[in-house]
């Protein structure tokens, strides 16, 4: 079992960058797939990016490909979402999620509390 804490959100102008962190407590972090999701006001939560527990394979939503990157530091129990060339439509609460030795989906059992990202035009 893990507990997840997101950090790094904030207010940024369009075209700017932010780096979100998802830090996990608990053991065997390297055995967890980790993903990022976001939810804008009055919209459904949507997938942003994920990194597999084995091999570090990453996946990205089409809307963020080429702008966002994902990395993990298992020694620090942390996954980083680097967001570049931010757009106003990236504004949302960003959540990280984790799943033990399985893909990360909206049904993943472990979630953080979320961090707000606001991109001004």
PDB file of C-alpha atoms in Angstrom:
ATOM      1  CA  UNK A   1       0.000   0.000   0.000  1.00  0.00           C
ATOM      2  CA  UNK A   2       1.202   3.513  -0.788  1.00  0.00           C
ATOM      3  CA  UNK A   3       0.157   7.031  -0.013  1.00  0.00           C
ATOM      4  CA  UNK A   4       0.690   9.659  -2.681  1.00  0.00           C
ATOM      5  CA  UNK A   5       1.357  13.365  -2.304  1.00  0.00           C
ATOM      6  CA  UNK A   6       1.445  15.746  -5.272  1.00  0.00           C
ATOM      7  CA  UNK A   7       3.298  19.039  -5.291  1.00  0.00           C
ATOM      8  CA  UNK A   8       4.519  21.661  -7.733  1.00  0.00           C
ATOM      9  CA  UNK A   9       1.281  23.127  -8.964  1.00  0.00           C
ATOM     10  CA  UNK A  10       0.721  26.830  -9.316  1.00  0.00           C
ATOM     11  CA  UNK A  11      -0.070  29.725 -11.616  1.00  0.00           C
ATOM     12  CA  UNK A  12       1.910  30.141 -14.807  1.00  0.00           C
ATOM     13  CA  UNK A  13       1.532  32.113 -18.010  1.00  0.00           C
ATOM     14  CA  UNK A  14       0.824  30.391 -21.292  1.00  0.00           C
ATOM     15  CA  UNK A  15       4.031  29.062 -22.803  1.00  0.00           C
ATOM     16  CA  UNK A  16       5.588  28.542 -19.407  1.00  0.00           C
ATOM     17  CA  UNK A  17       6.614  25.400 -17.558  1.00  0.00           C
ATOM     18  CA  UNK A  18       5.893  23.609 -14.328  1.00  0.00           C
ATOM     19  CA  UNK A  19       7.178  20.400 -12.816  1.00  0.00           C
ATOM     20  CA  UNK A  20       4.802  18.333 -10.748  1.00  0.00           C
ATOM     21  CA  UNK A  21       6.048  15.746  -8.278  1.00  0.00           C
ATOM     22  CA  UNK A  22       4.249  12.700  -6.962  1.00  0.00           C
ATOM     23  CA  UNK A  23       5.952  11.296  -3.887  1.00  0.00           C
ATOM     24  CA  UNK A  24       4.948   7.979  -2.398  1.00  0.00           C
ATOM     25  CA  UNK A  25       5.258   6.611   1.084  1.00  0.00           C
ATOM     26  CA  UNK A  26       5.502   2.888   1.574  1.00  0.00           C
ATOM     27  CA  UNK A  27       7.748   0.198   0.280  1.00  0.00           C
ATOM     28  CA  UNK A  28       8.494  -1.286  -3.109  1.00  0.00           C
ATOM     29  CA  UNK A  29       7.682   1.874  -5.036  1.00  0.00           C
ATOM     30  CA  UNK A  30       9.481   0.498  -8.073  1.00  0.00           C
ATOM     31  CA  UNK A  31       6.739  -2.122  -8.323  1.00  0.00           C
ATOM     32  CA  UNK A  32       4.034   0.486  -8.907  1.00  0.00           C
ATOM     33  CA  UNK A  33       2.905   1.929 -12.175  1.00  0.00           C
ATOM     34  CA  UNK A  34       2.248   5.643 -11.690  1.00  0.00           C
ATOM     35  CA  UNK A  35       0.070   7.947 -13.714  1.00  0.00           C
ATOM     36  CA  UNK A  36      -1.177  11.507 -13.871  1.00  0.00           C
ATOM     37  CA  UNK A  37      -4.745  12.520 -14.478  1.00  0.00           C
ATOM     38  CA  UNK A  38      -6.406  15.910 -14.512  1.00  0.00           C
ATOM     39  CA  UNK A  39      -9.838  17.317 -13.968  1.00  0.00           C
ATOM     40  CA  UNK A  40     -10.978  20.715 -15.127  1.00  0.00           C
ATOM     41  CA  UNK A  41     -14.110  22.360 -13.698  1.00  0.00           C
ATOM     42  CA  UNK A  42     -17.277  20.605 -14.830  1.00  0.00           C
ATOM     43  CA  UNK A  43     -15.311  18.084 -16.866  1.00  0.00           C
ATOM     44  CA  UNK A  44     -14.536  14.426 -16.341  1.00  0.00           C
ATOM     45  CA  UNK A  45     -11.192  13.345 -14.998  1.00  0.00           C
ATOM     46  CA  UNK A  46      -8.911  12.442 -17.888  1.00  0.00           C
ATOM     47  CA  UNK A  47      -5.667  10.601 -18.420  1.00  0.00           C
ATOM     48  CA  UNK A  48      -2.529  12.686 -18.930  1.00  0.00           C
ATOM     49  CA  UNK A  49       0.492  10.396 -18.706  1.00  0.00           C
ATOM     50  CA  UNK A  50       1.756   7.213 -17.107  1.00  0.00           C
ATOM     51  CA  UNK A  51       4.978   5.376 -16.476  1.00  0.00           C
ATOM     52  CA  UNK A  52       5.107   1.630 -16.117  1.00  0.00           C
ATOM     53  CA  UNK A  53       6.405  -0.180 -13.090  1.00  0.00           C
ATOM     54  CA  UNK A  54       8.718  -2.296 -15.212  1.00  0.00           C
ATOM     55  CA  UNK A  55      11.056  -0.792 -17.749  1.00  0.00           C
ATOM     56  CA  UNK A  56       9.770   2.735 -17.339  1.00  0.00           C
ATOM     57  CA  UNK A  57       7.670   2.780 -20.504  1.00  0.00           C
ATOM     58  CA  UNK A  58       5.729   6.026 -20.742  1.00  0.00           C
ATOM     59  CA  UNK A  59       2.411   6.901 -22.359  1.00  0.00           C
ATOM     60  CA  UNK A  60       0.890  10.300 -22.989  1.00  0.00           C
ATOM     61  CA  UNK A  61      -2.461  11.693 -23.969  1.00  0.00           C
ATOM     62  CA  UNK A  62      -2.446  13.147 -27.465  1.00  0.00           C
ATOM     63  CA  UNK A  63      -3.168  16.579 -26.050  1.00  0.00           C
ATOM     64  CA  UNK A  64       0.150  16.691 -24.174  1.00  0.00           C
ATOM     65  CA  UNK A  65       2.473  14.723 -26.447  1.00  0.00           C
ATOM     66  CA  UNK A  66       5.591  16.660 -27.270  1.00  0.00           C
ATOM     67  CA  UNK A  67       5.028  19.077 -24.382  1.00  0.00           C
ATOM     68  CA  UNK A  68       5.006  16.893 -21.259  1.00  0.00           C
ATOM     69  CA  UNK A  69       7.599  14.376 -20.125  1.00  0.00           C
ATOM     70  CA  UNK A  70       7.536  11.865 -17.308  1.00  0.00           C
ATOM     71  CA  UNK A  71      10.316  10.352 -15.256  1.00  0.00           C
ATOM     72  CA  UNK A  72      10.687   8.445 -12.034  1.00  0.00           C
ATOM     73  CA  UNK A  73      13.309   8.293  -9.328  1.00  0.00           C
ATOM     74  CA  UNK A  74      12.735   5.095  -7.411  1.00  0.00           C
ATOM     75  CA  UNK A  75      15.389   6.033  -4.862  1.00  0.00           C
ATOM     76  CA  UNK A  76      13.283   9.064  -3.929  1.00  0.00           C
ATOM     77  CA  UNK A  77       9.927   7.306  -4.405  1.00  0.00           C
ATOM     78  CA  UNK A  78       8.994  10.120  -6.753  1.00  0.00           C
ATOM     79  CA  UNK A  79       7.564  10.530 -10.232  1.00  0.00           C
ATOM     80  CA  UNK A  80       7.998  13.848 -12.025  1.00  0.00           C
ATOM     81  CA  UNK A  81       5.702  15.353 -14.653  1.00  0.00           C
ATOM     82  CA  UNK A  82       7.543  18.069 -16.550  1.00  0.00           C
ATOM     83  CA  UNK A  83       5.041  20.296 -18.317  1.00  0.00           C
ATOM     84  CA  UNK A  84       6.325  22.667 -20.989  1.00  0.00           C
ATOM     85  CA  UNK A  85       4.603  25.020 -23.417  1.00  0.00           C
ATOM     86  CA  UNK A  86       1.607  25.147 -21.153  1.00  0.00           C
ATOM     87  CA  UNK A  87      -1.720  26.260 -22.557  1.00  0.00           C
ATOM     88  CA  UNK A  88      -4.801  27.681 -20.829  1.00  0.00           C
ATOM     89  CA  UNK A  89      -6.605  24.425 -21.599  1.00  0.00           C
ATOM     90  CA  UNK A  90      -4.098  22.609 -19.372  1.00  0.00           C
ATOM     91  CA  UNK A  91      -5.698  24.320 -16.395  1.00  0.00           C
ATOM     92  CA  UNK A  92      -7.008  21.652 -14.028  1.00  0.00           C
ATOM     93  CA  UNK A  93      -6.436  19.842 -10.785  1.00  0.00           C
ATOM     94  CA  UNK A  94      -3.737  17.256 -11.437  1.00  0.00           C
ATOM     95  CA  UNK A  95      -3.837  13.948  -9.598  1.00  0.00           C
ATOM     96  CA  UNK A  96      -1.333  11.146  -9.456  1.00  0.00           C
ATOM     97  CA  UNK A  97      -2.416   7.560  -9.144  1.00  0.00           C
ATOM     98  CA  UNK A  98      -0.635   4.267  -8.631  1.00  0.00           C
ATOM     99  CA  UNK A  99      -1.286   0.616  -9.177  1.00  0.00           C
ATOM    100  CA  UNK A 100       0.769  -2.344  -8.028  1.00  0.00           C
ATOM    101  CA  UNK A 101       2.339  -4.142 -10.977  1.00  0.00           C
ATOM    102  CA  UNK A 102      -0.473  -3.103 -13.265  1.00  0.00           C
ATOM    103  CA  UNK A 103      -1.397  -0.315 -15.671  1.00  0.00           C
ATOM    104  CA  UNK A 104      -2.691   2.876 -14.135  1.00  0.00           C
ATOM    105  CA  UNK A 105      -6.285   3.740 -14.945  1.00  0.00           C
ATOM    106  CA  UNK A 106      -9.141   5.717 -13.450  1.00  0.00           C
ATOM    107  CA  UNK A 107      -9.855   2.630 -11.378  1.00  0.00           C
ATOM    108  CA  UNK A 108      -6.413   2.567  -9.796  1.00  0.00           C
ATOM    109  CA  UNK A 109      -6.637   2.071  -6.045  1.00  0.00           C
ATOM    110  CA  UNK A 110      -4.208   4.747  -4.878  1.00  0.00           C
ATOM    111  CA  UNK A 111      -4.671   8.468  -5.443  1.00  0.00           C
ATOM    112  CA  UNK A 112      -3.163  11.682  -4.215  1.00  0.00           C
ATOM    113  CA  UNK A 113      -5.134  14.710  -3.097  1.00  0.00           C
ATOM    114  CA  UNK A 114      -4.420  16.722  -6.240  1.00  0.00           C
ATOM    115  CA  UNK A 115      -2.549  19.905  -7.050  1.00  0.00           C
ATOM    116  CA  UNK A 116      -3.974  22.890  -8.914  1.00  0.00           C
ATOM    117  CA  UNK A 117      -2.389  24.041 -12.158  1.00  0.00           C
ATOM    118  CA  UNK A 118      -3.626  27.312 -13.616  1.00  0.00           C
ATOM    119  CA  UNK A 119      -2.373  28.623 -16.939  1.00  0.00           C
ATOM    120  CA  UNK A 120      -3.215  32.212 -17.752  1.00  0.00           C
ATOM    121  CA  UNK A 121      -3.510  33.487 -21.291  1.00  0.00           C
TER     122      UNK A 121
END
